Short mmCIF file of C-alpha atoms and ligand atoms in Angstrom, two decimals:
data_model
loop_
_atom_site.label_atom_id
_atom_site.label_comp_id
_atom_site.label_asym_id
_atom_site.label_seq_id
_atom_site.Cartn_x
_atom_site.Cartn_y
_atom_site.Cartn_z
CA MET A 1 133.87 -8.86 -67.79
CA ASN A 2 132.32 -5.40 -67.92
CA ASP A 3 128.61 -4.69 -67.91
CA GLN A 4 128.35 -3.63 -71.53
CA LYS A 5 130.23 -6.68 -72.82
CA LEU A 6 128.03 -8.97 -70.73
CA GLN A 7 124.86 -7.36 -72.08
CA GLU A 8 126.12 -7.83 -75.62
CA ILE A 9 126.75 -11.52 -74.94
CA PHE A 10 123.28 -11.94 -73.40
CA GLU A 11 121.68 -10.28 -76.43
CA THR A 12 123.55 -12.63 -78.75
CA LEU A 13 122.45 -15.63 -76.66
CA ILE A 14 118.81 -14.50 -76.82
CA GLU A 15 119.07 -14.48 -80.60
CA LYS A 16 121.09 -17.69 -81.01
CA PHE A 17 119.00 -19.76 -78.60
CA HIS A 18 115.67 -18.21 -79.73
CA LEU A 19 114.74 -17.00 -76.25
CA LYS A 20 111.55 -15.00 -75.83
CA GLY A 21 111.63 -11.21 -75.62
CA LYS A 22 114.38 -8.63 -75.23
CA LEU A 23 116.93 -8.30 -72.45
CA SER A 24 115.54 -6.21 -69.59
CA GLY A 25 118.14 -6.92 -66.89
CA TYR A 26 120.32 -9.54 -65.24
CA LYS A 27 121.60 -10.73 -61.90
CA THR A 28 124.99 -12.31 -61.09
CA ILE A 29 124.93 -15.48 -58.97
CA LYS A 30 127.94 -15.37 -56.70
CA THR A 31 127.94 -18.79 -55.04
CA GLY A 32 129.70 -21.01 -57.64
CA ASN A 33 133.40 -21.76 -57.34
CA ILE A 34 133.94 -22.78 -60.96
CA ASN A 35 131.56 -21.40 -63.62
CA ASP A 36 130.12 -17.87 -63.94
CA THR A 37 126.34 -17.89 -63.57
CA TYR A 38 123.77 -15.19 -64.34
CA ILE A 39 119.99 -14.96 -64.36
CA ILE A 40 118.88 -12.87 -67.31
CA HIS A 41 115.46 -11.21 -67.46
CA THR A 42 113.62 -10.66 -70.72
CA VAL A 43 110.37 -8.99 -71.67
CA THR A 44 108.31 -9.49 -74.83
CA GLU A 45 106.50 -6.73 -76.76
CA ASP A 46 103.25 -7.60 -75.01
CA GLY A 47 104.87 -7.38 -71.60
CA GLU A 48 105.46 -11.06 -70.87
CA GLU A 49 108.45 -11.46 -68.57
CA ARG A 50 110.86 -14.40 -68.55
CA ASP A 51 113.97 -15.50 -66.68
CA TYR A 52 116.73 -17.76 -68.00
CA THR A 53 119.93 -19.08 -66.47
CA VAL A 54 123.08 -18.26 -68.44
CA GLN A 55 126.49 -19.75 -67.70
CA ARG A 56 129.99 -19.21 -68.90
CA ILE A 57 131.64 -22.56 -68.39
CA ASN A 58 135.13 -22.78 -66.95
CA HIS A 59 136.95 -24.73 -69.61
CA TYR A 60 140.11 -25.09 -67.56
CA VAL A 61 138.02 -27.35 -65.29
CA PHE A 62 135.66 -28.77 -67.90
CA ARG A 63 137.91 -29.53 -70.85
CA ASN A 64 135.05 -30.61 -73.10
CA PRO A 65 131.99 -28.38 -72.52
CA GLU A 66 129.89 -30.06 -75.22
CA GLN A 67 130.20 -33.39 -73.34
CA VAL A 68 129.20 -31.72 -70.08
CA ALA A 69 126.04 -30.42 -71.72
CA ASN A 70 125.34 -33.76 -73.40
CA ASN A 71 125.36 -35.49 -70.02
CA ALA A 72 123.05 -32.91 -68.50
CA TYR A 73 120.76 -33.19 -71.51
CA SER A 74 120.41 -36.97 -71.37
CA VAL A 75 119.94 -36.98 -67.59
CA THR A 76 117.25 -34.30 -67.67
CA GLU A 77 115.51 -36.05 -70.55
CA HIS A 78 115.43 -39.28 -68.55
CA ILE A 79 114.02 -37.52 -65.48
CA GLU A 80 111.47 -35.66 -67.56
CA LYS A 81 110.18 -38.94 -69.03
CA LYS A 82 109.82 -40.37 -65.53
CA LEU A 83 107.92 -37.31 -64.33
CA ARG A 84 105.57 -37.46 -67.32
CA ALA A 85 104.94 -41.17 -66.79
CA MET A 86 104.05 -40.39 -63.18
CA GLY A 87 101.54 -37.77 -64.38
CA GLN A 88 103.50 -35.01 -62.68
CA LYS A 89 102.15 -31.55 -63.39
CA ASP A 90 104.29 -28.48 -63.80
CA ILE A 91 107.24 -30.41 -65.27
CA ARG A 92 109.10 -27.17 -66.03
CA ARG A 93 109.52 -26.56 -62.32
CA ARG A 94 110.68 -30.11 -61.59
CA VAL A 95 113.53 -30.48 -64.05
CA VAL A 96 115.84 -28.03 -65.75
CA ARG A 97 115.64 -27.60 -69.51
CA ILE A 98 118.79 -27.21 -71.58
CA TYR A 99 118.57 -25.01 -74.67
CA ARG A 100 120.19 -25.71 -78.03
CA MET A 101 121.02 -23.52 -80.98
CA ASP A 102 119.80 -24.22 -84.53
CA ASN A 103 122.98 -26.17 -85.27
CA GLY A 104 122.15 -28.55 -82.38
CA ARG A 105 124.96 -27.25 -80.20
CA PHE A 106 124.56 -26.48 -76.52
CA PHE A 107 127.30 -23.87 -76.38
CA TYR A 108 127.78 -20.58 -78.09
CA GLN A 109 131.47 -19.75 -78.38
CA SER A 110 132.15 -16.03 -78.18
CA ALA A 111 134.94 -14.27 -80.09
CA ASP A 112 137.14 -14.43 -76.97
CA ARG A 113 136.74 -18.25 -77.04
CA ASN A 114 134.48 -18.48 -74.01
CA PHE A 115 131.71 -21.08 -73.89
CA TRP A 116 128.21 -19.86 -73.01
CA ARG A 117 125.06 -21.89 -72.45
CA VAL A 118 121.43 -21.29 -71.54
CA LEU A 119 119.27 -23.26 -69.09
CA SER A 120 115.73 -22.72 -67.93
CA TYR A 121 115.15 -20.94 -64.65
CA VAL A 122 112.84 -22.68 -62.17
CA TYR A 123 109.98 -20.23 -61.60
CA ASN A 124 109.06 -18.94 -58.14
CA SER A 125 111.88 -20.85 -56.59
CA THR A 126 114.68 -20.14 -54.19
CA ASN A 127 117.87 -21.86 -53.09
CA VAL A 128 119.82 -21.49 -49.89
CA SER A 129 123.36 -22.02 -48.68
CA THR A 130 122.40 -22.20 -45.00
CA ALA A 131 119.62 -24.69 -44.50
CA ASN A 132 117.04 -24.99 -41.71
CA ASP A 133 115.57 -28.36 -40.68
CA LEU A 134 112.80 -28.32 -43.27
CA VAL A 135 115.21 -27.43 -46.05
CA LEU A 136 117.66 -30.12 -44.88
CA TYR A 137 114.97 -32.77 -45.04
CA GLY A 138 113.94 -31.42 -48.46
CA THR A 139 117.55 -31.50 -49.65
CA GLY A 140 117.73 -35.16 -48.64
CA ILE A 141 114.50 -35.86 -50.51
CA ALA A 142 115.71 -34.02 -53.62
CA PHE A 143 119.08 -35.78 -53.93
CA GLY A 144 117.65 -39.16 -52.91
CA GLU A 145 114.89 -38.79 -55.48
CA PHE A 146 117.43 -37.73 -58.11
CA GLN A 147 119.30 -41.01 -57.62
CA ARG A 148 116.08 -42.98 -57.58
CA TYR A 149 115.05 -41.53 -60.96
CA LEU A 150 118.47 -42.38 -62.36
CA ALA A 151 118.66 -45.90 -60.91
CA ASP A 152 117.81 -47.33 -64.37
CA PHE A 153 119.80 -44.80 -66.40
CA HIS A 154 122.48 -46.18 -68.73
CA ALA A 155 125.64 -45.16 -66.94
CA GLU A 156 127.76 -46.13 -69.96
CA SER A 157 126.16 -43.36 -72.02
CA LEU A 158 127.67 -40.68 -69.78
CA PHE A 159 130.88 -38.91 -70.69
CA THR A 160 133.53 -38.55 -68.00
CA THR A 161 133.43 -34.77 -67.64
CA ILE A 162 136.26 -34.70 -65.08
CA PRO A 163 138.38 -37.87 -64.88
CA ASP A 164 138.82 -39.26 -61.34
CA PHE A 165 136.53 -36.58 -59.94
CA HIS A 166 135.81 -38.34 -56.64
CA ASN A 167 138.72 -40.74 -56.77
CA THR A 168 139.83 -39.78 -53.27
CA PRO A 169 143.03 -41.89 -53.14
CA LYS A 170 144.13 -40.24 -56.41
CA ARG A 171 143.30 -36.79 -54.97
CA PHE A 172 145.67 -37.62 -52.13
CA ARG A 173 148.41 -38.78 -54.52
CA ASP A 174 147.95 -35.53 -56.47
CA LEU A 175 148.29 -33.57 -53.24
CA ARG A 176 151.57 -35.33 -52.46
CA ALA A 177 152.86 -34.56 -55.95
CA SER A 178 151.99 -30.85 -55.60
CA ALA A 179 153.62 -30.69 -52.17
CA MET A 180 156.78 -32.25 -53.63
CA LYS A 181 156.89 -29.80 -56.54
CA ASP A 182 155.99 -26.87 -54.29
CA LEU A 183 155.78 -24.53 -57.30
CA CYS A 184 154.78 -21.49 -55.25
CA GLY A 185 156.94 -22.13 -52.19
CA ARG A 186 153.90 -22.59 -49.97
CA ALA A 187 154.54 -26.13 -48.67
CA GLY A 188 156.49 -24.96 -45.62
CA GLU A 189 153.46 -23.09 -44.33
CA VAL A 190 151.14 -26.10 -44.52
CA GLN A 191 153.18 -28.91 -42.95
CA ASP A 192 150.60 -29.55 -40.18
CA GLU A 193 147.77 -29.78 -42.68
CA LEU A 194 149.78 -32.13 -44.92
CA GLU A 195 150.75 -34.32 -41.99
CA TYR A 196 147.15 -34.66 -40.84
CA LEU A 197 145.86 -35.50 -44.31
CA TYR A 198 148.61 -38.06 -44.94
CA SER A 199 147.67 -39.73 -41.65
CA MET A 200 144.17 -40.33 -43.09
CA GLU A 201 145.36 -41.57 -46.48
CA GLU A 202 144.71 -45.25 -45.90
CA TYR A 203 141.21 -44.66 -44.59
CA VAL A 204 140.08 -42.67 -47.65
CA SER A 205 140.42 -45.70 -49.92
CA LEU A 206 137.69 -47.56 -47.99
CA LEU A 207 134.97 -47.17 -50.63
CA ASP A 208 137.27 -48.20 -53.47
CA ARG A 209 138.46 -51.22 -51.52
CA LEU A 210 134.86 -52.34 -50.97
CA HIS A 211 134.09 -51.73 -54.63
CA LYS A 212 137.06 -53.84 -55.75
CA GLN A 213 135.89 -56.63 -53.45
CA GLY A 214 132.55 -56.52 -55.25
CA LYS A 215 130.69 -55.33 -52.15
CA LEU A 216 129.89 -51.75 -53.12
CA PRO A 217 128.20 -50.82 -56.41
CA LYS A 218 128.73 -47.68 -58.44
CA ARG A 219 125.64 -45.90 -59.73
CA VAL A 220 124.84 -42.64 -61.45
CA VAL A 221 125.23 -39.94 -58.84
CA HIS A 222 125.10 -36.15 -58.81
CA ASN A 223 128.59 -35.59 -57.37
CA ASP A 224 128.07 -32.00 -56.20
CA THR A 225 125.28 -32.16 -53.64
CA LYS A 226 125.60 -28.80 -51.93
CA CYS A 227 122.18 -27.72 -50.65
CA ASN A 228 122.29 -24.65 -52.90
CA ASN A 229 122.02 -27.04 -55.84
CA VAL A 230 118.38 -27.74 -54.97
CA MET A 231 115.65 -25.30 -55.99
CA PHE A 232 112.74 -25.02 -53.53
CA ASP A 233 109.30 -23.50 -53.92
CA GLU A 234 109.76 -20.00 -52.54
CA GLU A 235 106.56 -20.10 -50.48
CA THR A 236 106.22 -23.67 -49.24
CA LEU A 237 109.92 -24.64 -49.35
CA THR A 238 108.99 -27.92 -51.05
CA PRO A 239 111.97 -29.24 -53.03
CA LEU A 240 111.42 -28.86 -56.78
CA ALA A 241 114.47 -29.54 -58.92
CA VAL A 242 118.12 -30.46 -58.63
CA ILE A 243 120.46 -28.18 -60.58
CA ASP A 244 124.17 -28.14 -61.53
CA LEU A 245 124.37 -31.41 -63.44
CA ASP A 246 127.92 -30.89 -64.74
CA THR A 247 129.46 -33.67 -62.71
CA VAL A 248 126.75 -36.33 -62.96
CA MET A 249 128.81 -39.49 -63.42
CA PRO A 250 129.04 -43.01 -61.99
CA GLY A 251 130.14 -43.00 -58.35
CA TYR A 252 129.15 -44.10 -54.86
CA VAL A 253 125.93 -43.13 -53.07
CA ALA A 254 128.13 -42.29 -50.09
CA HIS A 255 129.71 -39.46 -52.10
CA ASP A 256 126.40 -37.71 -52.63
CA PHE A 257 125.27 -38.30 -49.08
CA GLY A 258 128.66 -37.24 -47.75
CA ASP A 259 129.06 -34.06 -49.76
CA ALA A 260 125.58 -32.88 -48.86
CA VAL A 261 126.22 -33.41 -45.15
CA ARG A 262 129.70 -31.88 -45.37
CA PHE A 263 128.26 -28.68 -46.75
CA ALA A 264 124.80 -28.33 -45.22
CA CYS A 265 125.40 -29.75 -41.73
CA ASN A 266 128.54 -27.76 -41.02
CA THR A 267 127.66 -25.21 -38.32
CA ALA A 268 129.87 -22.73 -40.21
CA ASP A 269 130.54 -21.79 -43.83
CA GLU A 270 132.79 -23.90 -46.02
CA ASP A 271 135.60 -21.33 -45.71
CA GLU A 272 135.11 -20.18 -42.09
CA LYS A 273 138.35 -18.85 -40.59
CA ASP A 274 137.23 -19.03 -36.95
CA LEU A 275 137.64 -22.77 -36.52
CA SER A 276 135.85 -22.77 -33.16
CA LYS A 277 132.63 -22.25 -35.14
CA VAL A 278 133.18 -25.33 -37.30
CA SER A 279 131.43 -28.59 -36.37
CA LEU A 280 129.01 -31.17 -37.65
CA CYS A 281 125.44 -30.63 -36.42
CA LEU A 282 123.98 -34.07 -35.67
CA LYS A 283 120.42 -32.78 -35.67
CA SER A 284 120.88 -31.41 -39.18
CA TYR A 285 122.50 -34.68 -40.21
CA MET A 286 119.46 -36.57 -38.96
CA HIS A 287 117.05 -34.37 -40.96
CA PHE A 288 119.03 -34.71 -44.17
CA ALA A 289 119.58 -38.46 -43.72
CA SER A 290 115.85 -39.08 -43.13
CA GLY A 291 114.89 -37.48 -46.42
CA PHE A 292 117.68 -39.15 -48.38
CA VAL A 293 117.13 -42.66 -47.02
CA ASP A 294 113.33 -42.37 -47.43
CA GLN A 295 113.76 -41.86 -51.14
CA LEU A 296 116.30 -44.62 -51.65
CA TRP A 297 114.65 -47.24 -49.49
CA GLY A 298 114.33 -50.48 -51.46
CA ILE A 299 117.12 -49.44 -53.82
CA ILE A 300 120.06 -48.81 -51.52
CA THR A 301 122.04 -51.93 -50.52
CA GLU A 302 123.09 -52.77 -46.98
CA THR A 303 126.76 -51.99 -47.64
CA GLU A 304 125.79 -48.69 -49.26
CA LEU A 305 123.80 -47.80 -46.16
CA GLU A 306 126.63 -48.77 -43.83
CA THR A 307 129.11 -46.62 -45.72
CA LEU A 308 127.02 -43.41 -45.72
CA PRO A 309 128.65 -41.97 -42.56
CA ASP A 310 132.10 -42.88 -43.93
CA GLY A 311 131.18 -41.00 -47.09
CA VAL A 312 130.82 -37.82 -45.01
CA LEU A 313 134.33 -38.11 -43.60
CA ILE A 314 135.92 -39.25 -46.87
CA ILE A 315 134.46 -36.45 -48.96
CA THR A 316 135.39 -33.84 -46.32
CA LEU A 317 138.98 -35.12 -46.38
CA GLU A 318 138.87 -35.12 -50.18
CA LEU A 319 137.78 -31.49 -50.27
CA ALA A 320 140.53 -30.58 -47.82
CA ALA A 321 143.06 -32.31 -50.12
CA ARG A 322 141.66 -30.61 -53.23
CA PHE A 323 141.68 -27.12 -51.67
CA LEU A 324 145.19 -27.65 -50.32
CA LYS A 325 146.52 -28.95 -53.64
CA ASP A 326 145.08 -25.88 -55.34
CA TYR A 327 146.71 -23.63 -52.74
CA LEU A 328 150.06 -25.31 -53.39
CA ASP A 329 149.61 -25.05 -57.18
CA GLY A 330 148.90 -21.31 -56.99
CA ASP A 331 145.06 -21.25 -56.98
CA LEU A 332 144.41 -22.41 -60.51
CA TYR A 333 141.18 -24.37 -60.05
CA PHE A 334 138.81 -22.82 -57.48
CA LYS A 335 137.80 -19.17 -57.65
CA CYS A 336 139.45 -17.30 -54.81
CA ARG A 337 137.55 -14.32 -53.41
CA GLU A 338 140.13 -13.28 -50.82
CA PRO A 339 143.85 -13.85 -50.11
CA LYS A 340 144.69 -17.41 -49.08
CA HIS A 341 141.10 -18.45 -49.69
CA ASN A 342 142.07 -22.04 -50.51
CA LEU A 343 144.08 -22.23 -47.29
CA SER A 344 141.08 -21.07 -45.19
CA ARG A 345 138.92 -23.60 -47.00
CA THR A 346 141.46 -26.35 -46.28
CA ARG A 347 141.70 -25.52 -42.58
CA CYS A 348 137.93 -25.37 -42.25
CA GLN A 349 137.50 -28.78 -43.92
CA ILE A 350 140.21 -30.30 -41.71
CA ALA A 351 138.54 -28.95 -38.57
CA LEU A 352 135.25 -30.38 -39.80
CA ALA A 353 136.85 -33.74 -40.61
CA LYS A 354 138.29 -33.99 -37.10
CA ASP A 355 134.86 -33.32 -35.60
CA ILE A 356 133.19 -35.83 -37.94
CA PHE A 357 135.78 -38.46 -36.98
CA GLN A 358 134.77 -38.14 -33.33
CA LYS A 359 131.08 -38.21 -34.17
CA LEU A 360 131.19 -41.23 -36.50
CA PRO A 361 129.85 -43.72 -33.91
CA GLU A 362 126.92 -41.40 -33.15
CA MET A 363 126.31 -40.82 -36.87
CA ARG A 364 126.11 -44.60 -37.39
CA ARG A 365 123.74 -44.97 -34.44
CA LEU A 366 121.43 -42.23 -35.71
CA LEU A 367 121.35 -43.77 -39.17
CA ASN A 368 120.38 -47.09 -37.61
CA GLU A 369 117.57 -45.34 -35.79
CA ILE A 370 116.22 -44.14 -39.15
CA THR A 371 116.47 -47.53 -40.81
CA VAL A 372 114.94 -49.63 -38.00
CA GLN A 373 111.75 -47.61 -38.45
CA LYS A 374 111.49 -48.86 -42.05
C1 LIG B 1 132.87 -26.59 -56.82
O1 LIG B 1 131.34 -24.41 -58.28
P1 LIG B 1 130.57 -25.29 -57.38
O2 LIG B 1 130.26 -24.60 -56.11
O3 LIG B 1 129.36 -25.88 -58.04
C2 LIG B 1 133.41 -27.97 -57.17
C3 LIG B 1 132.88 -29.00 -56.20
C4 LIG B 1 133.26 -28.62 -54.78
C5 LIG B 1 132.73 -27.22 -54.49
C6 LIG B 1 133.19 -26.75 -53.13
C7 LIG B 1 133.43 -29.06 -60.78
O4 LIG B 1 131.48 -26.59 -57.01
O5 LIG B 1 133.45 -30.27 -56.49
O6 LIG B 1 132.71 -29.53 -53.86
O7 LIG B 1 133.20 -26.27 -55.48
N1 LIG B 1 133.02 -28.32 -58.53
C8 LIG B 1 133.92 -28.81 -59.41
O8 LIG B 1 132.48 -25.62 -52.77
O9 LIG B 1 135.08 -29.05 -59.11
MG1 LIG B 2 129.00 -27.54 -59.15
#
């Protein structure tokens, strides 16, 4: 979308959502793989400056945007109440606010049928995609705390924004179906990757098997725990607020733990092409796990704890399957920023999964070390 069109949209949003001031500039956030995100700057007549987060939601992925926003609204409301009850100051920096228009709707639909929404921007904050030890510990605290706040949230009130989002066995069945159809003639090129993933298919149903046996609960989880979804104070690097609430739904604690480790403790980027750089950093894992377990102590069950390392491997395999399915389908779901981007992502996640598999015993031992100190 060109600059002038974007500015027009932002001006309309300022009016529709009654934001303060006039548009004075904007910044594009390039990290998301699904929605388009911008920070818009405004200034009032007496010089007061404000920032807001604006998003164009991808409605191929999120078929019902209003339900996505409803979930985020009820979750943030719940957290806000908790923070107020705790006497927390500076609430606006601890939880995101979701704006509504006069008609009560969360989305403005532009003439070209795109869905736009406005969220508050957490002041004087920063987020990172490559985390140091302090930030890893803080990421663990932030996502652990998020689950703790939501431990008494009514899961039934949430809409299913993406059906079977972290249903890993189904993701594998979908991958098989796409490989069979081979719509883009790409299956021949990825036989090794398919073979490896199929060899792990039985293992990835572990969490569901435990759930069906009544041993593993589902609770309200974030479902997209990349470290760049935590806003930190820009000076002290204290974790402030968790963002990107589009996929908050019932699921396993191991998913949130696993996805955070998959992303933040990889010694390379999620789409690294030089696979010799890809591995799981156990030191980083330890920092993240300490923060996460600290926050959930007293809430998390023994089976949940035991399955945390498995969650790391399962979610890494799931991402490999999702990226590969999208490659086979012709790149319909994830934004691709370069040729064969989904294939690079797949190969990186497979390399990471193989390393995690070898390190599982050590990951379990380190987790034990954290919990015996409790
Ligand atoms: C997508 O767009 P982003 O970065 O928030 C995806 C996640 C993946 C992630 C991989 C709704 O998240 O599930 O883990 O890419 N979100 C959705 O980088 O599918
Ligand atoms: Mg997301």
